[in-house]
Backbone as a chain_set.jsonl record, in Angstrom:
{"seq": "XXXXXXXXXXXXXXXXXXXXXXXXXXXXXXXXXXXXXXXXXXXXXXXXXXXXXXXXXXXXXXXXXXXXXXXXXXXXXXXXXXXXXXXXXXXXXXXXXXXXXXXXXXXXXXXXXXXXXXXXXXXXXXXXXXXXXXXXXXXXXXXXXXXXXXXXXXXXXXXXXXXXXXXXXXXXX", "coords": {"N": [[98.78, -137.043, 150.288], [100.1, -137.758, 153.627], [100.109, -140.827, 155.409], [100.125, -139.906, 158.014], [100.218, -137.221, 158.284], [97.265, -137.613, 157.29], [95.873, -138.996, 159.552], [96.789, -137.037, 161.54], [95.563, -134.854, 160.857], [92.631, -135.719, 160.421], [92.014, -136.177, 163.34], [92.902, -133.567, 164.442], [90.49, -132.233, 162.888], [88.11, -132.88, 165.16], [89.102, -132.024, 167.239], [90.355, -133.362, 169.226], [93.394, -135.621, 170.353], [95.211, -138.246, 168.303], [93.926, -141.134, 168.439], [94.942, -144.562, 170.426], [94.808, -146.487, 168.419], [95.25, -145.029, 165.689], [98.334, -143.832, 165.984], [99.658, -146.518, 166.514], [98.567, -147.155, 163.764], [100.512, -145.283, 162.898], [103.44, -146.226, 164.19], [103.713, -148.104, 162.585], [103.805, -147.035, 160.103], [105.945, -145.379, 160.486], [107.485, -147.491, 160.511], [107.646, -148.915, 158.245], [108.807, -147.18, 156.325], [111.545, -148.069, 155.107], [110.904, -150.181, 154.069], [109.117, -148.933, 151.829], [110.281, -147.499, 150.645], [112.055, -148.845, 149.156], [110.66, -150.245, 147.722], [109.262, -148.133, 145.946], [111.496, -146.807, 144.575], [112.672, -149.462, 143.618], [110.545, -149.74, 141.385], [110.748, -146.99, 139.974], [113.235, -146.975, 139.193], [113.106, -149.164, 137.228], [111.492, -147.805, 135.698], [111.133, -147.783, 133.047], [111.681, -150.892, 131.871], [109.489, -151.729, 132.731], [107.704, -150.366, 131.352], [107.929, -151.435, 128.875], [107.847, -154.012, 128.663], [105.278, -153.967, 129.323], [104.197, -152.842, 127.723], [104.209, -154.386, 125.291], [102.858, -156.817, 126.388], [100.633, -156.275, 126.038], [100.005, -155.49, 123.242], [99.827, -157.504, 121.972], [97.667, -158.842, 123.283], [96.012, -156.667, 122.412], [96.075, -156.367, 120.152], [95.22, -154.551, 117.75], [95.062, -151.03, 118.207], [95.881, -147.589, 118.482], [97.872, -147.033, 119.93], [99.761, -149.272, 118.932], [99.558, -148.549, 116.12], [101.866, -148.128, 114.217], [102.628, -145.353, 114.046], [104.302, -143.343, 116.007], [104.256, -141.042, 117.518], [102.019, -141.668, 119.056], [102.722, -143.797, 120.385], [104.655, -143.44, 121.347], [103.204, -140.969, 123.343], [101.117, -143.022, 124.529], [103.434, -144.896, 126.506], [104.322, -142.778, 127.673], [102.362, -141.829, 128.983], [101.805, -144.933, 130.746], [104.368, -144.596, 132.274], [103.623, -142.559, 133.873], [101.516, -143.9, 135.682], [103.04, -145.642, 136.829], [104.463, -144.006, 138.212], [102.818, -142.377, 139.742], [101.791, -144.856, 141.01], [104.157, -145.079, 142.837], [104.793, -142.849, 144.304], [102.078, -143.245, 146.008], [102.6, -145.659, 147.101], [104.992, -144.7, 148.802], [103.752, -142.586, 150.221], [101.892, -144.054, 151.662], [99.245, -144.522, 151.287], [96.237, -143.701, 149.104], [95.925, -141.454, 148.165], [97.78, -140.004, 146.538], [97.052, -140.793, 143.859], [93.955, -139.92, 143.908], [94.348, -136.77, 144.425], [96.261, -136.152, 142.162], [94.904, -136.998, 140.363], [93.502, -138.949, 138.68], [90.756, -139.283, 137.618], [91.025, -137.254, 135.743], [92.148, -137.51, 133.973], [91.329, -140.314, 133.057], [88.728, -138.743, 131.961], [89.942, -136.678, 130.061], [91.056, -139.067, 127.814], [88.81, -140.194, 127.365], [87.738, -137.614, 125.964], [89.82, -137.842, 123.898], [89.218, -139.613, 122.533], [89.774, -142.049, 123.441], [89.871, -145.358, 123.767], [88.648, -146.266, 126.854], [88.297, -148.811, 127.687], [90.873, -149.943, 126.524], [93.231, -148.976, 127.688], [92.526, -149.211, 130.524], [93.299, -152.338, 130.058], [96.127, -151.858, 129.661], [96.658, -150.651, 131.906], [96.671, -152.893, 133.885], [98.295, -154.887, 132.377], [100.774, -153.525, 133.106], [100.843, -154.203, 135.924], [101.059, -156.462, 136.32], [103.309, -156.921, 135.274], [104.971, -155.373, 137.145], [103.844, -157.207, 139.77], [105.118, -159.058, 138.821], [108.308, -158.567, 138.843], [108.499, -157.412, 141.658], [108.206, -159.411, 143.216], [106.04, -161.533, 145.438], [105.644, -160.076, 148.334], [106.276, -157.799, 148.072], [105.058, -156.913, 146.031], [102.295, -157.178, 147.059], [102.095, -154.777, 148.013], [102.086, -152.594, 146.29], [99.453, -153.629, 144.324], [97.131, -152.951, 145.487], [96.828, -150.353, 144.543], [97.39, -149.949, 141.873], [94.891, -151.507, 141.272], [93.135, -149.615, 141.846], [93.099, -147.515, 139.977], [92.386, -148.977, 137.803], [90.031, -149.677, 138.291], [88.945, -147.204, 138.686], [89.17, -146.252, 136.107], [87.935, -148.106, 134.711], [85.167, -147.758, 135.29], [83.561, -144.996, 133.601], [82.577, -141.587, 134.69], [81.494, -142.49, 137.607], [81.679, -141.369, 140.923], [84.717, -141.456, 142.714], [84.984, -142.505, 145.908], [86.018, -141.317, 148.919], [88.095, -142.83, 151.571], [87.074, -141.899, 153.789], [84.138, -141.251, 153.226], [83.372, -139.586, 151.758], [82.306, -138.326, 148.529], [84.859, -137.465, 145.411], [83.795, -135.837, 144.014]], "CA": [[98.891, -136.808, 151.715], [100.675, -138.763, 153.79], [98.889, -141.526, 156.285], [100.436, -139.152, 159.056], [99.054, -135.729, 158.064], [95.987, -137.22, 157.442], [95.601, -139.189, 161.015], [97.09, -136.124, 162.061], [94.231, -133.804, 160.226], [91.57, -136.407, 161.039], [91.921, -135.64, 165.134], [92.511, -131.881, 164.114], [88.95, -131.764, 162.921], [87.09, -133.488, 165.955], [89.474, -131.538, 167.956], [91.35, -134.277, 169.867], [94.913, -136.15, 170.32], [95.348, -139.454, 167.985], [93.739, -142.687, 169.375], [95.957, -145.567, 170.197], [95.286, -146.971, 167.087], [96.036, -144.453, 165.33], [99.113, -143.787, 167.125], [99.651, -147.935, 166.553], [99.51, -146.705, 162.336], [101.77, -144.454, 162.323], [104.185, -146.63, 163.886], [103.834, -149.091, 161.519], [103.668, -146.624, 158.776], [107.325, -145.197, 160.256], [108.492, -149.378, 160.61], [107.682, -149.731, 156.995], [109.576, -146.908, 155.296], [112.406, -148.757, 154.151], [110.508, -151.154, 152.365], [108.083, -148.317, 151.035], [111.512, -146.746, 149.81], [112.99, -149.738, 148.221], [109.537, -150.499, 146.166], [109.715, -146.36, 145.433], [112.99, -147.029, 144.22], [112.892, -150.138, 142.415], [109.87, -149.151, 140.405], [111.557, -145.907, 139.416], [114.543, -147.183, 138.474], [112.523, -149.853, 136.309], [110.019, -147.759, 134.973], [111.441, -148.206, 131.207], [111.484, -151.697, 131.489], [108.253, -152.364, 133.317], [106.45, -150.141, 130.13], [108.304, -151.726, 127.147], [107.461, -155.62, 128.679], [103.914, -154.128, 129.323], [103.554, -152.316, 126.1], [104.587, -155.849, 124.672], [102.296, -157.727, 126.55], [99.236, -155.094, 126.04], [99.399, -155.112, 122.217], [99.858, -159.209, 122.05], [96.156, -158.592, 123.938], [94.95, -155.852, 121.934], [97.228, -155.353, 118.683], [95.102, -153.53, 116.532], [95.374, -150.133, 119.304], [96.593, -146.724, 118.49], [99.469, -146.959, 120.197], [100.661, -149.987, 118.109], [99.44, -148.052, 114.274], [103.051, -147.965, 113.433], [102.496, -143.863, 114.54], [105.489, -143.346, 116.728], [104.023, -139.934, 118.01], [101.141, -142.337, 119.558], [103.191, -145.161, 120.437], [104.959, -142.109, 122.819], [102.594, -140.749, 124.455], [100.727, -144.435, 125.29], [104.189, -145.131, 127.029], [104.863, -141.455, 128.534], [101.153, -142.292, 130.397], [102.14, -145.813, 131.347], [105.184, -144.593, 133.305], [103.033, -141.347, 134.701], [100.767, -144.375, 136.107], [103.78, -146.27, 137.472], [105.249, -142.77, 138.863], [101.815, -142.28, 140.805], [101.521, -145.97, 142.395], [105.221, -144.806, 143.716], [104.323, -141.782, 144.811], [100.897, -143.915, 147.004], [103.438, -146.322, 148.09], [105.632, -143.738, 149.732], [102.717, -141.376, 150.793], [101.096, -145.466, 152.514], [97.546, -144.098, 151.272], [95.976, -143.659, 147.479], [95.929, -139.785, 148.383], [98.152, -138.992, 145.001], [96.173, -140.92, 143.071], [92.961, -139.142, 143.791], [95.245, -135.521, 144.536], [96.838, -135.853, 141.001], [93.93, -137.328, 139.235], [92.988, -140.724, 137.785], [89.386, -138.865, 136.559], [90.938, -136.237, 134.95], [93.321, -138.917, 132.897], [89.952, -140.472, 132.007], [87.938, -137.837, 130.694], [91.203, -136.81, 128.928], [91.175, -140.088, 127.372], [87.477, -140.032, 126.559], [88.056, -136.255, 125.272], [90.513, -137.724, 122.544], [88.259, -141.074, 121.635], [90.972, -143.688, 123.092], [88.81, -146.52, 124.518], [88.963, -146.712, 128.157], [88.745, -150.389, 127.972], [92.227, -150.01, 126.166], [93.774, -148.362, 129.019], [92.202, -150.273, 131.67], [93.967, -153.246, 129.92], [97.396, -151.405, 129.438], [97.232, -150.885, 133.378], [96.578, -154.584, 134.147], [99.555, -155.097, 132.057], [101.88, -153.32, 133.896], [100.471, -154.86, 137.303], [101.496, -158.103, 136.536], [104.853, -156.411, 135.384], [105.411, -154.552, 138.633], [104.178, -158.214, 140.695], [106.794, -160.331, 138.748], [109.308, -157.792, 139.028], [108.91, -156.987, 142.994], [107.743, -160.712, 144.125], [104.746, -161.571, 145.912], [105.2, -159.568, 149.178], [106.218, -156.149, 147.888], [103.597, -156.51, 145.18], [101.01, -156.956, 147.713], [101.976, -153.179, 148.405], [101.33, -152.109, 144.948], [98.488, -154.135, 144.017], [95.729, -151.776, 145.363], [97.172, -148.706, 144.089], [97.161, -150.409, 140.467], [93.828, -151.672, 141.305], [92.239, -148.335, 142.117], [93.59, -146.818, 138.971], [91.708, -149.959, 136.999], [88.518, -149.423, 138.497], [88.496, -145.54, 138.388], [89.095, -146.429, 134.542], [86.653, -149.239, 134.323], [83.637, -146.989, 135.467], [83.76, -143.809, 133.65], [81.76, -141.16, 135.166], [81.539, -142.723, 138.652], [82.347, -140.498, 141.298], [85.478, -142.083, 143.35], [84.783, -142.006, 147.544], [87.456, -141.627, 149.611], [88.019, -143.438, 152.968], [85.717, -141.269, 155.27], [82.612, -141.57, 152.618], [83.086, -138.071, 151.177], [82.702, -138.029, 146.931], [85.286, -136.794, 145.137], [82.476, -134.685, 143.438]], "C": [[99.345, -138.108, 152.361], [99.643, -139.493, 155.257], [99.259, -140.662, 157.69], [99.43, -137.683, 159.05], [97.773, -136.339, 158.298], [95.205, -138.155, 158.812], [95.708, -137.605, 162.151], [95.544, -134.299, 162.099], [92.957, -134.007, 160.438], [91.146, -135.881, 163.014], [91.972, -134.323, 164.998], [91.293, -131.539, 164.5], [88.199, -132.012, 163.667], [88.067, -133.051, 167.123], [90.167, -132.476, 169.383], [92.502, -134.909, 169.24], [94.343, -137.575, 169.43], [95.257, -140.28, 169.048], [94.973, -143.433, 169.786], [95.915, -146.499, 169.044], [95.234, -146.294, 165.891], [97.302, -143.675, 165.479], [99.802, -145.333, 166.481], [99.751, -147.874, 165.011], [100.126, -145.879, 162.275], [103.061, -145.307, 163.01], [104.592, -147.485, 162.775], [104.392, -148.236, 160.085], [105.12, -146.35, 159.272], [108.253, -146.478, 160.194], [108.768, -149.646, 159.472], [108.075, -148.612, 156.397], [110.281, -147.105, 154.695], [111.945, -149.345, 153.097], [109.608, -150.719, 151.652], [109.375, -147.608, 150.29], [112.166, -147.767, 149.041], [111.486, -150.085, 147.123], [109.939, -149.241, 145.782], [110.458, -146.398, 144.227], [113.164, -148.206, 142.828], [111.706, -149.813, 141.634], [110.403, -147.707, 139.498], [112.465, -146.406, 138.789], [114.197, -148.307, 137.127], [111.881, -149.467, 135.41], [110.481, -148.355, 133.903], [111.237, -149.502, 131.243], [110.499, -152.254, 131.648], [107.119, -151.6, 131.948], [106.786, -150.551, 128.787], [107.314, -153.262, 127.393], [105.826, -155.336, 128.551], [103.27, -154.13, 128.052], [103.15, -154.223, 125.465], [103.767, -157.177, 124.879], [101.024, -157.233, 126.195], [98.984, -155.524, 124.285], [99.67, -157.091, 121.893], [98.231, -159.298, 122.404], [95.337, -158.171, 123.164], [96.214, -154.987, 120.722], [96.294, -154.569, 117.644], [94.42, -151.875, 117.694], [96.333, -148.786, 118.198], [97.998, -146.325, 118.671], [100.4, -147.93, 119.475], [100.002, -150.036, 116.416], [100.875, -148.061, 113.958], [103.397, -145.845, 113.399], [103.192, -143.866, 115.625], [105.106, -142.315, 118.179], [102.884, -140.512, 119.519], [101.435, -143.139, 120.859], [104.197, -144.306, 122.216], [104.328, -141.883, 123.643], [101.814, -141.889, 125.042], [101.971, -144.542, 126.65], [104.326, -144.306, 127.799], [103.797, -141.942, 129.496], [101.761, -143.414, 131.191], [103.338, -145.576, 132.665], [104.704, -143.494, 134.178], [102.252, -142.444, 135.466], [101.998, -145.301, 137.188], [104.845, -145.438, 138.265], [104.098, -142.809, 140.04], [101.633, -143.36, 141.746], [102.881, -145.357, 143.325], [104.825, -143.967, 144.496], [102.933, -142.28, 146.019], [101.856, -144.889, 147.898], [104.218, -145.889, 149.24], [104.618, -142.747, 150.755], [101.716, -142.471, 152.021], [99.706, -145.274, 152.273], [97.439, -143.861, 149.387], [95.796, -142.337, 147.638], [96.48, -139.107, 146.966], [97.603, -139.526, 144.205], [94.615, -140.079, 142.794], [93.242, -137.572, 143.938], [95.338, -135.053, 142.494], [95.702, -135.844, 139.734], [93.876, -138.154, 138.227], [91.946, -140.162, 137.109], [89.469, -138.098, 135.968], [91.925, -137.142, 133.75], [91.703, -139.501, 132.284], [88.876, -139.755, 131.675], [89.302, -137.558, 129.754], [91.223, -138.045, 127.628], [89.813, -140.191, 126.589], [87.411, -138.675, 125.534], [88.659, -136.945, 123.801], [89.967, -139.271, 122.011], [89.471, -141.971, 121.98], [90.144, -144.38, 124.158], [89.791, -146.555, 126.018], [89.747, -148.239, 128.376], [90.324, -150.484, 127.746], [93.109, -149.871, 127.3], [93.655, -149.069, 130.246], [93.272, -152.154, 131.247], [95.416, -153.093, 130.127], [97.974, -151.233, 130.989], [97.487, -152.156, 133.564], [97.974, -155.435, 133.675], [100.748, -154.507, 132.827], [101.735, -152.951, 135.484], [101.122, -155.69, 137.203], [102.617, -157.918, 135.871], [105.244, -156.433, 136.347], [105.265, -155.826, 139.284], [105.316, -158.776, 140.16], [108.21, -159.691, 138.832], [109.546, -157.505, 140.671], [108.646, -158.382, 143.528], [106.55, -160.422, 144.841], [104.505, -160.138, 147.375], [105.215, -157.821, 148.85], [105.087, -155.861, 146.391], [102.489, -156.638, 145.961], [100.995, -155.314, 148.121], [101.452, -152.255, 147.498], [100.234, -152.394, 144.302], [97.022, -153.237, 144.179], [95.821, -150.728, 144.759], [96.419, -149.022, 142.357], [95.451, -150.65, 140.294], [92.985, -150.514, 141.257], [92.475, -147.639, 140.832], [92.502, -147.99, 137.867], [90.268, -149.667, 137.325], [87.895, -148.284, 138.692], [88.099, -145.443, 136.721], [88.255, -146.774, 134.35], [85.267, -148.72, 134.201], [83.519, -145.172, 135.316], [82.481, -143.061, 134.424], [81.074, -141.406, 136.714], [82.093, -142.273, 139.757], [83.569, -141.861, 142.664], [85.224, -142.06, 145.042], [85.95, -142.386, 148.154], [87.109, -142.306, 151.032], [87.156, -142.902, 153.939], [84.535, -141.085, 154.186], [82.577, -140.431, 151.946], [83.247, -138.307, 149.023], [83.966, -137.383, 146.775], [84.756, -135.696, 144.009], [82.119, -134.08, 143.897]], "O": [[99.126, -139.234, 151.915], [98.774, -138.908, 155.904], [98.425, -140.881, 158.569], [98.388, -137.324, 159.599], [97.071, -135.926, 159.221], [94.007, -137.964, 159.02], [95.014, -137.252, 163.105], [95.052, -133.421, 162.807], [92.133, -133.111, 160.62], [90.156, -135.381, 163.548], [90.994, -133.74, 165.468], [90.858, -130.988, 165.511], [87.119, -131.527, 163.329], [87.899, -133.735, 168.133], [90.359, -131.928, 170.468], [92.732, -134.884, 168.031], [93.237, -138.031, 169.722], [95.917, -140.365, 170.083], [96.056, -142.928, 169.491], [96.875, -147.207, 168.74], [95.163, -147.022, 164.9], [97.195, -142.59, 164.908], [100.749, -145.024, 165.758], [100.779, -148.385, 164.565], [100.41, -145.635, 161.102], [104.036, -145.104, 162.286], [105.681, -147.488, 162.2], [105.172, -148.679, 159.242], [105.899, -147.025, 158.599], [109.45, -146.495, 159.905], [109.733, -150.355, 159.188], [107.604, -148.807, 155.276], [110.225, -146.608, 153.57], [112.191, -149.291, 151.892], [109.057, -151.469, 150.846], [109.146, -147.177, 149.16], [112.927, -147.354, 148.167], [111.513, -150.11, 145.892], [111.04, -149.179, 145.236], [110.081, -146.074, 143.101], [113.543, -148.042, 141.669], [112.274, -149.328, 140.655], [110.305, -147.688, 138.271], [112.45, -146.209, 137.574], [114.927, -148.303, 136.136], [111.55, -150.146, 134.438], [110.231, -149.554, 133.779], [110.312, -149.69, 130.452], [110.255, -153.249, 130.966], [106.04, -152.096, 131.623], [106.194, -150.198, 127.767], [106.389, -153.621, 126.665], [105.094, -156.1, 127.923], [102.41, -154.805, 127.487], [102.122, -154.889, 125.34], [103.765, -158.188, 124.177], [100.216, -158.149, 126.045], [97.843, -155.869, 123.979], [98.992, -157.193, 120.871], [97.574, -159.949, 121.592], [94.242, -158.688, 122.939], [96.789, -153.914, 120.543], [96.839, -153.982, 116.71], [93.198, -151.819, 117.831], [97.212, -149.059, 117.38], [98.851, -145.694, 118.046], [101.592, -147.658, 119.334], [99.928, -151.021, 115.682], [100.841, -147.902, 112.737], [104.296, -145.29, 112.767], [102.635, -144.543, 116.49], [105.412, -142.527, 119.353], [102.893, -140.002, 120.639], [100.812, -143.204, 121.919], [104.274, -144.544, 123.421], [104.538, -142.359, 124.758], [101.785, -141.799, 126.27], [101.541, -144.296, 127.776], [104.512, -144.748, 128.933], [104.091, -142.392, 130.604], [102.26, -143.1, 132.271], [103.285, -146.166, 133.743], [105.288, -143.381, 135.256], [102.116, -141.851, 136.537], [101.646, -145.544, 138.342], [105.828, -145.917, 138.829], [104.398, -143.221, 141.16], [101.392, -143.178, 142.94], [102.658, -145.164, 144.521], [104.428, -144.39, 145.582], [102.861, -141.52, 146.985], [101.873, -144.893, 149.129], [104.218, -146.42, 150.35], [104.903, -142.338, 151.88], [101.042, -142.015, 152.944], [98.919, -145.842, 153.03], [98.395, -143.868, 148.611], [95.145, -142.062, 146.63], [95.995, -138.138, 146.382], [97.411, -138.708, 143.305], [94.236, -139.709, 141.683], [92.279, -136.918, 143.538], [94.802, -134.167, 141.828], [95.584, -135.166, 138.713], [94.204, -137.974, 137.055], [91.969, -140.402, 135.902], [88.461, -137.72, 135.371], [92.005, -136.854, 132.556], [91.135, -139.11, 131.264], [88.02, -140.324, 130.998], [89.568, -138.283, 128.795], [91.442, -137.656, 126.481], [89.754, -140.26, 125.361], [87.029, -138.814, 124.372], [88.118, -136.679, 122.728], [90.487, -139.863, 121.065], [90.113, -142.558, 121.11], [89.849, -143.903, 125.254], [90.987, -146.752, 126.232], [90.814, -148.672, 128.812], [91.032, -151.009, 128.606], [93.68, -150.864, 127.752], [94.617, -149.466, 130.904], [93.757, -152.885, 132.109], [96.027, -154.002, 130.69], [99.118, -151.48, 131.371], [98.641, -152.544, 133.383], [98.559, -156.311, 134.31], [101.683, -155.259, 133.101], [102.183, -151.998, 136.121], [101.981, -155.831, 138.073], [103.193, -159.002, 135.778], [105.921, -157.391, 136.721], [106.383, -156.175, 139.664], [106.346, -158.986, 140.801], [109.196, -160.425, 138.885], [110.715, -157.369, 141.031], [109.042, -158.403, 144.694], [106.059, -159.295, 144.899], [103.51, -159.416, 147.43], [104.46, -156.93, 149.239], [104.564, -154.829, 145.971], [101.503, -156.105, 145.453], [99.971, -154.737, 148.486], [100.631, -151.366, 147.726], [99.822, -151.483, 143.584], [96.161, -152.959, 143.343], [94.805, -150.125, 144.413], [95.404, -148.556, 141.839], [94.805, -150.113, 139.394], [92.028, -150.568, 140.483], [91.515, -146.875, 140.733], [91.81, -147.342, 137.081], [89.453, -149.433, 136.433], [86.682, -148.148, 138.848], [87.159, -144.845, 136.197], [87.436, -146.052, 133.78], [84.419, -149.043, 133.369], [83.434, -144.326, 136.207], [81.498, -143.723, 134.756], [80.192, -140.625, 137.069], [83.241, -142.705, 139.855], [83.116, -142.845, 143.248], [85.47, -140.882, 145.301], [86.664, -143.38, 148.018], [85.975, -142.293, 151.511], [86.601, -143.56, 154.819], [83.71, -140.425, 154.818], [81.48, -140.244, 151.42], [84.334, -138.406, 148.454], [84.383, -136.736, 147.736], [85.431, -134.91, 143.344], [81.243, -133.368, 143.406]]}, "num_chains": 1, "name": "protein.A"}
């Protein structure tokens, strides 16, 4: 959801017009689409290279890993996730809120993950790796845009079984 709808959905429910500062984010949020479309953009157009350097830096970290057994089939789907994780920060960047992250599902990726015995911790590292891809690749200011997204995805990982709360205090349980 986008930070519009849900300012927009927020006053809905309490049955009044947007404040002035909300009103005051949504300009901002329409000031900053360009440069939520050029991160978008260059992350997309990078993914491949932002999950080979990660892969690369991930199993340098943690080489004896599933994904680097010399099992190809493995070594795939590790990577197919990595760019589904660097599809979703896009997708938060454009949307200005972590809405598709918790929409799409970060806790259903980790039970999944627990389901087939691949260590969280693993994963939680394999993000981290392609954080500090994505900063040296966008520079400091447009990685400050991505940085929480990545972050929230690390610490949904980090604490399995922890229910996630969204911005107005509500569980996602």
């Amino acid at each position: 959801m986008s930070l519009v709808k849900q300012v927009i959905e927020n006053a809905d429910e309490q049955m009044r017009y947007p404040t002035p500062g909300e009103i005051r984010m949504i300009q901002n949020f329409c000031h900053s689409g360009d440069k939520r479309i050029r991160i978008a953009t260059t992350l997309a157009s990078n993914q491949n290279r932002l999950v080979e350097r990660a892969s690369q830096k991930f199993w340098k970290r943690c080489p004896v890993t599933p994904s680097n057994s010399g099992n190809m089939r493995k070594t795939a789907s590790c990577q197919r996730d990595q760019g589904w994780y660097i599809r979703l920060v896009a997708y938060c960047v454009l949307a200005g809120n972590e809405q598709p992250l918790t929409e799409i599902g970060t806790v259903g990726m980790q039970q999944m993950y627990q389901s087939l015995g691949i260590p969280l911790s693993n994963w939680v590292e394999a993000v981290r790796c392609i954080k500090e891809e994505a900063q040296a690749l966008l520079g400091d200011e447009d990685a400050a845009e991505v940085t929480p997204y990545f972050d929230h995805i690390i610490q949904t990982l980090s604490f399995p079984g922890a229910p996630y709360f969204m911005n107005d205090g509500r569980s996602d349980w």
